[in-house]
PDB file of C-alpha atoms and ligand atoms in Angstrom:
ATOM      1  CA  UNK A1182       0.000   0.000   0.000  1.00  0.00           C
ATOM      2  CA  UNK A1183       1.270   3.512  -0.829  1.00  0.00           C
ATOM      3  CA  UNK A1184       2.301   5.499   2.238  1.00  0.00           C
ATOM      4  CA  UNK A1185       1.131   8.932   3.309  1.00  0.00           C
ATOM      5  CA  UNK A1186       2.718  12.247   2.335  1.00  0.00           C
ATOM      6  CA  UNK A1187       2.364  15.088   4.875  1.00  0.00           C
ATOM      7  CA  UNK A1188       3.852  18.573   4.420  1.00  0.00           C
ATOM      8  CA  UNK A1189       4.347  21.491   6.826  1.00  0.00           C
ATOM      9  CA  UNK A1190       4.232  25.023   5.472  1.00  0.00           C
ATOM     10  CA  UNK A1191       4.283  28.623   6.671  1.00  0.00           C
ATOM     11  CA  UNK A1192       6.436  31.726   6.935  1.00  0.00           C
ATOM     12  CA  UNK A1193       9.739  31.642   8.814  1.00  0.00           C
ATOM     13  CA  UNK A1194       9.633  30.704  12.523  1.00  0.00           C
ATOM     14  CA  UNK A1195       5.983  29.610  12.322  1.00  0.00           C
ATOM     15  CA  UNK A1196       6.863  26.453  14.267  1.00  0.00           C
ATOM     16  CA  UNK A1197       6.926  23.934  11.373  1.00  0.00           C
ATOM     17  CA  UNK A1198      10.058  22.154  12.482  1.00  0.00           C
ATOM     18  CA  UNK A1199       8.997  21.963  16.134  1.00  0.00           C
ATOM     19  CA  UNK A1200       5.671  20.423  15.126  1.00  0.00           C
ATOM     20  CA  UNK A1201       7.039  18.129  12.428  1.00  0.00           C
ATOM     21  CA  UNK A1202       9.452  16.606  14.969  1.00  0.00           C
ATOM     22  CA  UNK A1203       6.619  16.092  17.476  1.00  0.00           C
ATOM     23  CA  UNK A1204       4.427  14.441  14.865  1.00  0.00           C
ATOM     24  CA  UNK A1205       7.254  12.124  13.813  1.00  0.00           C
ATOM     25  CA  UNK A1206       7.746  11.027  17.450  1.00  0.00           C
ATOM     26  CA  UNK A1207       4.034  10.481  17.962  1.00  0.00           C
ATOM     27  CA  UNK A1208       3.624   8.382  14.776  1.00  0.00           C
ATOM     28  CA  UNK A1209       6.771   6.335  15.453  1.00  0.00           C
ATOM     29  CA  UNK A1210       5.572   5.601  18.991  1.00  0.00           C
ATOM     30  CA  UNK A1211       2.596   3.717  17.527  1.00  0.00           C
ATOM     31  CA  UNK A1212       4.748   1.725  15.101  1.00  0.00           C
ATOM     32  CA  UNK A1213       4.658   3.672  11.811  1.00  0.00           C
ATOM     33  CA  UNK A1214       7.739   3.940   9.617  1.00  0.00           C
ATOM     34  CA  UNK A1215       8.217   7.711   9.295  1.00  0.00           C
ATOM     35  CA  UNK A1216      10.719   9.534   7.107  1.00  0.00           C
ATOM     36  CA  UNK A1217      11.287  13.155   8.109  1.00  0.00           C
ATOM     37  CA  UNK A1218      12.760  15.403   5.481  1.00  0.00           C
ATOM     38  CA  UNK A1219      12.836  19.013   4.319  1.00  0.00           C
ATOM     39  CA  UNK A1220      13.121  21.393   1.376  1.00  0.00           C
ATOM     40  CA  UNK A1221      15.502  22.653   0.396  1.00  0.00           C
ATOM     41  CA  UNK A1222      18.124  20.139   1.504  1.00  0.00           C
ATOM     42  CA  UNK A1223      16.488  16.721   1.910  1.00  0.00           C
ATOM     43  CA  UNK A1224      19.160  14.961  -0.173  1.00  0.00           C
ATOM     44  CA  UNK A1225      22.924  15.310  -0.576  1.00  0.00           C
ATOM     45  CA  UNK A1226      22.474  17.221  -3.834  1.00  0.00           C
ATOM     46  CA  UNK A1227      19.730  19.221  -2.105  1.00  0.00           C
ATOM     47  CA  UNK A1228      22.055  20.169   0.763  1.00  0.00           C
ATOM     48  CA  UNK A1229      24.460  21.721  -1.770  1.00  0.00           C
ATOM     49  CA  UNK A1230      21.562  23.569  -3.432  1.00  0.00           C
ATOM     50  CA  UNK A1231      20.343  24.763  -0.002  1.00  0.00           C
ATOM     51  CA  UNK A1232      23.741  26.253   0.753  1.00  0.00           C
ATOM     52  CA  UNK A1233      23.786  28.004  -2.616  1.00  0.00           C
ATOM     53  CA  UNK A1234      20.239  29.341  -2.551  1.00  0.00           C
ATOM     54  CA  UNK A1235      20.160  30.451   1.096  1.00  0.00           C
ATOM     55  CA  UNK A1236      23.745  31.566   1.656  1.00  0.00           C
ATOM     56  CA  UNK A1237      25.077  32.841  -1.663  1.00  0.00           C
ATOM     57  CA  UNK A1238      26.700  36.259  -1.301  1.00  0.00           C
ATOM     58  CA  UNK A1239      25.957  36.945  -4.955  1.00  0.00           C
ATOM     59  CA  UNK A1240      22.590  38.313  -6.070  1.00  0.00           C
ATOM     60  CA  UNK A1241      20.419  35.429  -7.375  1.00  0.00           C
ATOM     61  CA  UNK A1242      18.086  36.165 -10.258  1.00  0.00           C
ATOM     62  CA  UNK A1243      14.436  35.319  -9.376  1.00  0.00           C
ATOM     63  CA  UNK A1244      14.051  32.738 -12.171  1.00  0.00           C
ATOM     64  CA  UNK A1245      17.361  31.136 -11.193  1.00  0.00           C
ATOM     65  CA  UNK A1246      16.066  30.956  -7.605  1.00  0.00           C
ATOM     66  CA  UNK A1247      12.858  29.265  -8.811  1.00  0.00           C
ATOM     67  CA  UNK A1248      14.865  26.694 -10.773  1.00  0.00           C
ATOM     68  CA  UNK A1249      17.227  25.981  -7.860  1.00  0.00           C
ATOM     69  CA  UNK A1250      14.238  25.140  -5.637  1.00  0.00           C
ATOM     70  CA  UNK A1251      12.829  23.040  -8.493  1.00  0.00           C
ATOM     71  CA  UNK A1252      16.131  21.144  -8.920  1.00  0.00           C
ATOM     72  CA  UNK A1253      16.237  20.436  -5.177  1.00  0.00           C
ATOM     73  CA  UNK A1254      12.645  19.149  -5.362  1.00  0.00           C
ATOM     74  CA  UNK A1255      13.168  16.969  -8.440  1.00  0.00           C
ATOM     75  CA  UNK A1256      16.036  15.143  -6.710  1.00  0.00           C
ATOM     76  CA  UNK A1257      14.074  14.950  -3.458  1.00  0.00           C
ATOM     77  CA  UNK A1258      10.895  13.543  -5.030  1.00  0.00           C
ATOM     78  CA  UNK A1259      12.615  10.986  -7.246  1.00  0.00           C
ATOM     79  CA  UNK A1260      15.323   9.678  -4.906  1.00  0.00           C
ATOM     80  CA  UNK A1261      13.756   9.993  -1.458  1.00  0.00           C
ATOM     81  CA  UNK A1262      10.021  10.757  -1.287  1.00  0.00           C
ATOM     82  CA  UNK A1263       8.620   8.410  -3.941  1.00  0.00           C
ATOM     83  CA  UNK A1264      10.720   5.369  -2.903  1.00  0.00           C
ATOM     84  CA  UNK A1265       9.621   5.864   0.738  1.00  0.00           C
ATOM     85  CA  UNK A1266       5.947   6.236  -0.220  1.00  0.00           C
ATOM     86  CA  UNK A1267       6.173   3.166  -2.457  1.00  0.00           C
ATOM     87  CA  UNK A1268       7.366   1.013   0.457  1.00  0.00           C
ATOM     88  CA  UNK A1269       4.446   2.294   2.575  1.00  0.00           C
ATOM     89  CA  UNK A1270       6.195   4.822   4.824  1.00  0.00           C
ATOM     90  CA  UNK A1271       4.758   8.095   6.097  1.00  0.00           C
ATOM     91  CA  UNK A1272       6.847  10.949   4.687  1.00  0.00           C
ATOM     92  CA  UNK A1273       6.810  14.272   6.548  1.00  0.00           C
ATOM     93  CA  UNK A1274       8.423  17.155   4.689  1.00  0.00           C
ATOM     94  CA  UNK A1275       9.248  20.542   6.220  1.00  0.00           C
ATOM     95  CA  UNK A1276       8.138  22.578   3.130  1.00  0.00           C
ATOM     96  CA  UNK A1277       7.179  21.433  -0.384  1.00  0.00           C
ATOM     97  CA  UNK A1278       5.632  23.031  -3.476  1.00  0.00           C
ATOM     98  CA  UNK A1279       3.288  25.424  -1.616  1.00  0.00           C
ATOM     99  CA  UNK A1280       6.460  27.245  -0.521  1.00  0.00           C
ATOM    100  CA  UNK A1281       7.372  27.844  -4.172  1.00  0.00           C
ATOM    101  CA  UNK A1282       3.909  29.238  -4.925  1.00  0.00           C
ATOM    102  CA  UNK A1283       4.003  31.447  -1.807  1.00  0.00           C
ATOM    103  CA  UNK A1284       7.628  32.715  -1.910  1.00  0.00           C
ATOM    104  CA  UNK A1285       8.475  32.770  -5.629  1.00  0.00           C
ATOM    105  CA  UNK A1286       4.898  33.368  -6.834  1.00  0.00           C
ATOM    106  CA  UNK A1287       3.249  35.647  -4.276  1.00  0.00           C
ATOM    107  CA  UNK A1288       6.466  37.039  -2.773  1.00  0.00           C
ATOM    108  CA  UNK A1289       8.692  37.556  -5.829  1.00  0.00           C
ATOM    109  CA  UNK A1290       5.817  37.999  -8.293  1.00  0.00           C
ATOM    110  CA  UNK A1291       6.885  35.320 -10.795  1.00  0.00           C
ATOM    111  CA  UNK A1292       4.131  34.494 -13.266  1.00  0.00           C
ATOM    112  CA  UNK A1293       1.848  31.624 -12.141  1.00  0.00           C
ATOM    113  CA  UNK A1294       2.227  29.726 -15.423  1.00  0.00           C
ATOM    114  CA  UNK A1295       6.021  29.609 -14.995  1.00  0.00           C
ATOM    115  CA  UNK A1296       5.694  28.518 -11.352  1.00  0.00           C
ATOM    116  CA  UNK A1297       3.241  25.760 -12.399  1.00  0.00           C
ATOM    117  CA  UNK A1298       5.653  24.504 -15.065  1.00  0.00           C
ATOM    118  CA  UNK A1299       8.599  24.392 -12.661  1.00  0.00           C
ATOM    119  CA  UNK A1300       6.523  22.554 -10.043  1.00  0.00           C
ATOM    120  CA  UNK A1301       5.117  20.064 -12.570  1.00  0.00           C
ATOM    121  CA  UNK A1302       8.607  19.274 -13.847  1.00  0.00           C
ATOM    122  CA  UNK A1303       9.960  18.724 -10.350  1.00  0.00           C
ATOM    123  CA  UNK A1304       7.076  16.747  -8.846  1.00  0.00           C
ATOM    124  CA  UNK A1305       5.658  14.915 -11.855  1.00  0.00           C
ATOM    125  CA  UNK A1306       2.232  15.586 -10.314  1.00  0.00           C
ATOM    126  CA  UNK A1307       2.984  14.453  -6.743  1.00  0.00           C
ATOM    127  CA  UNK A1308       0.777  16.342  -4.272  1.00  0.00           C
ATOM    128  CA  UNK A1309       0.768  16.003  -0.479  1.00  0.00           C
ATOM    129  CA  UNK A1310      -2.061  13.946   1.016  1.00  0.00           C
ATOM    130  CA  UNK A1311      -2.184  16.396   3.901  1.00  0.00           C
ATOM    131  CA  UNK A1312      -0.657  19.852   4.381  1.00  0.00           C
ATOM    132  CA  UNK A1313      -0.412  21.605   7.735  1.00  0.00           C
ATOM    133  CA  UNK A1314      -0.196  25.369   7.264  1.00  0.00           C
ATOM    134  CA  UNK A1315       1.108  26.992  10.441  1.00  0.00           C
ATOM    135  CA  UNK A1316      -0.217  30.542  10.250  1.00  0.00           C
ATOM    136  CA  UNK A1317       1.458  33.405  12.153  1.00  0.00           C
ATOM    137  CA  UNK A1318       1.703  37.104  11.393  1.00  0.00           C
ATOM    138  CA  UNK A1319       4.971  38.782  10.433  1.00  0.00           C
ATOM    139  CA  UNK A1320       5.572  40.583  13.783  1.00  0.00           C
ATOM    140  CA  UNK A1321       5.212  37.246  15.600  1.00  0.00           C
ATOM    141  CA  UNK A1322       7.632  35.661  13.141  1.00  0.00           C
ATOM    142  CA  UNK A1323      10.175  38.443  13.720  1.00  0.00           C
ATOM    143  CA  UNK A1324       9.757  38.221  17.496  1.00  0.00           C
ATOM    144  CA  UNK A1325      10.766  34.549  17.430  1.00  0.00           C
ATOM    145  CA  UNK A1326      14.107  35.238  15.747  1.00  0.00           C
ATOM    146  CA  UNK A1327      15.176  38.251  13.734  1.00  0.00           C
ATOM    147  CA  UNK A1328      18.788  37.278  13.222  1.00  0.00           C
ATOM    148  CA  UNK A1329      18.277  37.173   9.427  1.00  0.00           C
ATOM    149  CA  UNK A1330      20.550  34.152   9.227  1.00  0.00           C
ATOM    150  CA  UNK A1331      19.902  33.411   5.558  1.00  0.00           C
ATOM    151  CA  UNK A1332      19.503  35.368   2.322  1.00  0.00           C
ATOM    152  CA  UNK A1333      15.688  35.090   2.156  1.00  0.00           C
ATOM    153  CA  UNK A1334      15.205  35.973   5.839  1.00  0.00           C
ATOM    154  CA  UNK A1335      16.781  39.342   5.004  1.00  0.00           C
ATOM    155  CA  UNK A1336      13.749  40.228   2.865  1.00  0.00           C
ATOM    156  CA  UNK A1337      11.335  42.909   4.037  1.00  0.00           C
ATOM    157  CA  UNK A1338       8.168  42.651   6.120  1.00  0.00           C
ATOM    158  CA  UNK A1339       6.230  43.613   2.967  1.00  0.00           C
ATOM    159  CA  UNK A1340       7.683  40.550   1.212  1.00  0.00           C
ATOM    160  CA  UNK A1341       6.761  38.217   4.114  1.00  0.00           C
ATOM    161  CA  UNK A1342       3.252  39.700   4.314  1.00  0.00           C
ATOM    162  CA  UNK A1343       2.753  38.818   0.637  1.00  0.00           C
ATOM    163  CA  UNK A1344       4.112  35.320   1.295  1.00  0.00           C
ATOM    164  CA  UNK A1345       1.745  34.815   4.233  1.00  0.00           C
ATOM    165  CA  UNK A1346      -1.216  36.039   2.122  1.00  0.00           C
ATOM    166  CA  UNK A1347      -0.086  33.597  -0.548  1.00  0.00           C
ATOM    167  CA  UNK A1348      -0.058  30.640   1.840  1.00  0.00           C
ATOM    168  CA  UNK A1349      -3.576  31.519   3.046  1.00  0.00           C
ATOM    169  CA  UNK A1350      -4.867  31.841  -0.535  1.00  0.00           C
ATOM    170  CA  UNK A1351      -3.275  28.511  -1.513  1.00  0.00           C
ATOM    171  CA  UNK A1352      -4.919  26.906   1.532  1.00  0.00           C
ATOM    172  CA  UNK A1353      -8.336  28.255   0.513  1.00  0.00           C
ATOM    173  CA  UNK A1354      -7.846  26.704  -2.922  1.00  0.00           C
ATOM    174  CA  UNK A1355      -6.741  23.303  -1.579  1.00  0.00           C
ATOM    175  CA  UNK A1356      -9.078  22.705   1.352  1.00  0.00           C
ATOM    176  CA  UNK A1357      -9.292  18.989   0.523  1.00  0.00           C
ATOM    177  CA  UNK A1358      -5.690  18.518   1.690  1.00  0.00           C
ATOM    178  CA  UNK A1359      -4.876  21.557   3.871  1.00  0.00           C
ATOM    179  CA  UNK A1360      -5.520  22.365   7.504  1.00  0.00           C
ATOM    180  CA  UNK A1361      -4.698  25.858   8.718  1.00  0.00           C
ATOM    181  CA  UNK A1362      -3.524  26.050  12.322  1.00  0.00           C
ATOM    182  CA  UNK A1363      -3.085  29.174  14.415  1.00  0.00           C
ATOM    183  CA  UNK A1364       0.664  28.991  15.058  1.00  0.00           C
ATOM    184  CA  UNK A1365       0.436  31.501  17.923  1.00  0.00           C
ATOM    185  CA  UNK A1366      -1.247  28.909  20.146  1.00  0.00           C
ATOM    186  CA  UNK A1367       0.956  27.039  22.612  1.00  0.00           C
ATOM    187  CA  UNK A1368       3.265  24.347  21.221  1.00  0.00           C
ATOM    188  CA  UNK A1369       1.216  21.721  23.108  1.00  0.00           C
ATOM    189  CA  UNK A1370      -2.152  22.883  21.715  1.00  0.00           C
ATOM    190  CA  UNK A1371      -0.827  23.050  18.173  1.00  0.00           C
ATOM    191  CA  UNK A1372       0.673  19.547  18.505  1.00  0.00           C
ATOM    192  CA  UNK A1373      -2.603  18.152  19.767  1.00  0.00           C
ATOM    193  CA  UNK A1374      -4.607  19.706  16.881  1.00  0.00           C
ATOM    194  CA  UNK A1375      -2.143  18.255  14.367  1.00  0.00           C
ATOM    195  CA  UNK A1376      -2.240  14.772  15.954  1.00  0.00           C
ATOM    196  CA  UNK A1377      -6.041  14.881  15.812  1.00  0.00           C
ATOM    197  CA  UNK A1378      -6.110  15.891  12.109  1.00  0.00           C
ATOM    198  CA  UNK A1379      -3.534  13.275  11.120  1.00  0.00           C
ATOM    199  CA  UNK A1380      -5.336  10.604  13.178  1.00  0.00           C
ATOM    200  CA  UNK A1381      -8.604  11.385  11.372  1.00  0.00           C
ATOM    201  CA  UNK A1382      -6.851  11.225   8.011  1.00  0.00           C
ATOM    202  CA  UNK A1383      -5.214   7.864   8.812  1.00  0.00           C
ATOM    203  CA  UNK A1384      -8.565   6.473   9.996  1.00  0.00           C
ATOM    204  CA  UNK A1385     -10.297   7.640   6.810  1.00  0.00           C
ATOM    205  CA  UNK A1386      -7.736   5.991   4.499  1.00  0.00           C
ATOM    206  CA  UNK A1387      -7.684   2.715   6.413  1.00  0.00           C
ATOM    207  CA  UNK A1388     -11.493   2.213   6.219  1.00  0.00           C
TER     208      UNK A1388
HETATM  209  N1  Z5A B2221      11.903  28.528   0.185  1.00  0.00           N
HETATM  210  C1  Z5A B2221      11.450  29.160  -0.972  1.00  0.00           C
HETATM  211  O1  Z5A B2221      11.569  30.384  -1.110  1.00  0.00           O
HETATM  212  N2  Z5A B2221      10.880  28.400  -1.945  1.00  0.00           N
HETATM  213  C2  Z5A B2221      10.739  27.050  -1.856  1.00  0.00           C
HETATM  214  O2  Z5A B2221      10.220  26.402  -2.775  1.00  0.00           O
HETATM  215  C3  Z5A B2221      11.198  26.420  -0.638  1.00  0.00           C
HETATM  216  C4  Z5A B2221      11.779  27.195   0.347  1.00  0.00           C
HETATM  217  C5  Z5A B2221      11.053  24.939  -0.486  1.00  0.00           C
HETATM  218  C6  Z5A B2221      14.106  27.715   3.920  1.00  0.00           C
HETATM  219  O3  Z5A B2221      13.513  27.813   5.101  1.00  0.00           O
HETATM  220  C7  Z5A B2221      13.889  28.995   3.134  1.00  0.00           C
HETATM  221  O4  Z5A B2221      13.654  28.634   1.763  1.00  0.00           O
HETATM  222  C8  Z5A B2221      12.652  29.747   3.571  1.00  0.00           C
HETATM  223  C9  Z5A B2221      11.687  29.666   2.396  1.00  0.00           C
HETATM  224  C10 Z5A B2221      12.549  29.337   1.239  1.00  0.00           C
HETATM  225  N3  Z5A B2221      13.038  31.111   3.750  1.00  0.00           N
HETATM  226  N4  Z5A B2221      12.598  31.888   4.563  1.00  0.00           N
HETATM  227  N5  Z5A B2221      12.355  32.719   5.218  1.00  0.00           N
HETATM  228  P1  Z5A B2221      13.534  26.826   6.307  1.00  0.00           P
HETATM  229  O5  Z5A B2221      12.231  26.110   6.289  1.00  0.00           O
HETATM  230  O6  Z5A B2221      14.757  26.031   6.346  1.00  0.00           O
HETATM  231  O7  Z5A B2221      13.633  27.924   7.472  1.00  0.00           O
HETATM  232  P2  Z5A B2221      12.552  28.948   7.969  1.00  0.00           P
HETATM  233  O8  Z5A B2221      11.347  29.067   7.137  1.00  0.00           O
HETATM  234  O9  Z5A B2221      13.290  30.209   8.179  1.00  0.00           O
HETATM  235  O10 Z5A B2221      12.003  28.310   9.252  1.00  0.00           O
HETATM  236  P3  Z5A B2221      12.719  28.016  10.587  1.00  0.00           P
HETATM  237  O11 Z5A B2221      13.562  29.134  11.067  1.00  0.00           O
HETATM  238  O12 Z5A B2221      13.358  26.668  10.454  1.00  0.00           O
HETATM  239  O13 Z5A B2221      11.492  28.018  11.518  1.00  0.00           O
HETATM  240  P4  Z5A B2221      10.260  26.976  11.699  1.00  0.00           P
HETATM  241  O14 Z5A B2221      10.680  25.608  11.330  1.00  0.00           O
HETATM  242  O15 Z5A B2221       9.035  27.482  11.062  1.00  0.00           O
HETATM  243  O16 Z5A B2221      10.026  27.112  13.234  1.00  0.00           O
HETATM  244  P5  Z5A B2221      10.706  26.367  14.489  1.00  0.00           P
HETATM  245  O17 Z5A B2221      12.182  26.182  14.229  1.00  0.00           O
HETATM  246  O18 Z5A B2221       9.924  25.205  14.850  1.00  0.00           O
HETATM  247  O19 Z5A B2221      10.468  27.491  15.569  1.00  0.00           O
HETATM  248  C11 Z5A B2221      11.076  28.734  15.489  1.00  0.00           C
HETATM  249  C12 Z5A B2221      11.165  29.347  16.917  1.00  0.00           C
HETATM  250  O20 Z5A B2221       9.841  29.588  17.403  1.00  0.00           O
HETATM  251  C13 Z5A B2221      11.837  28.411  17.944  1.00  0.00           C
HETATM  252  O21 Z5A B2221      12.531  29.205  18.858  1.00  0.00           O
HETATM  253  C14 Z5A B2221      10.653  27.732  18.626  1.00  0.00           C
HETATM  254  O22 Z5A B2221      10.926  27.300  19.922  1.00  0.00           O
HETATM  255  C15 Z5A B2221       9.624  28.855  18.613  1.00  0.00           C
HETATM  256  N6  Z5A B2221       8.237  28.348  18.567  1.00  0.00           N
HETATM  257  C16 Z5A B2221       7.761  27.332  17.811  1.00  0.00           C
HETATM  258  N7  Z5A B2221       6.436  27.148  18.024  1.00  0.00           N
HETATM  259  C17 Z5A B2221       6.065  28.096  18.936  1.00  0.00           C
HETATM  260  C18 Z5A B2221       4.819  28.420  19.552  1.00  0.00           C
HETATM  261  N8  Z5A B2221       3.697  27.748  19.274  1.00  0.00           N
HETATM  262  N9  Z5A B2221       4.806  29.439  20.421  1.00  0.00           N
HETATM  263  C19 Z5A B2221       5.938  30.150  20.709  1.00  0.00           C
HETATM  264  N10 Z5A B2221       7.162  29.876  20.159  1.00  0.00           N
HETATM  265  C20 Z5A B2221       7.214  28.867  19.289  1.00  0.00           C
END
């Protein structure tokens, strides 16, 4: 049986990583094989792309940036995600294609048709079964860490407001797979809401 593909999305410091780790622990504790991964950087090639795209000192053209994220994803999907799903594992990815739509589409303003082509090439049509969008506002994001440790984090509040609006619009258009969670709630409350949603999803696919 094909496994389950879950993604976490949201603006920086929304709590994705904290919650993805908790969900992995909770699913492993009841015997599931879980692969936790991330974009960019889920593979060895991806780690090199991550370094380039997040830490390059040189200006990166917006289309080049789109294609670097797409190259990371193509390698990730074909060498890690699909093989794990085919053997029945649950794959949890910290970011996937919604990040491209939100950051490169809504944030950078790249044309939707070009974004769609890059995503289609990289994913070959793979969509998450379930996406958890952790929603926080930009001041909350900044208050959790404003060290601007990578190239994209140095972008303006206006940019991140567009990205957040993008994530919310994408969620409205993909309600069949997306749950939006208020990321300003306590870590415990958020974790419990996510466990509940994933539990319901697992129950619905096993009946
Ligand atoms: N990017 C892109 O542009 N296009 C693409 O296609 C893809 C990515 C795939 C990689 O980000 C960058 O690449 C990202 C988008 C871009 N750029 N930005 N900005 P990343 O995912 O590696 O890093 P990040 O987005 O900056 O996230 P992060 O710093 O790793 O944060 P997080 O995973 O969302 O949150 P966290 O590490 O779990 O928590 C952050 C802090 O908040 C930490 O101190 C926690 O203890 C605290 N926290 C967490 N939850 C709570 C709650 N509920 N209350 C209070 N405090 C909390």
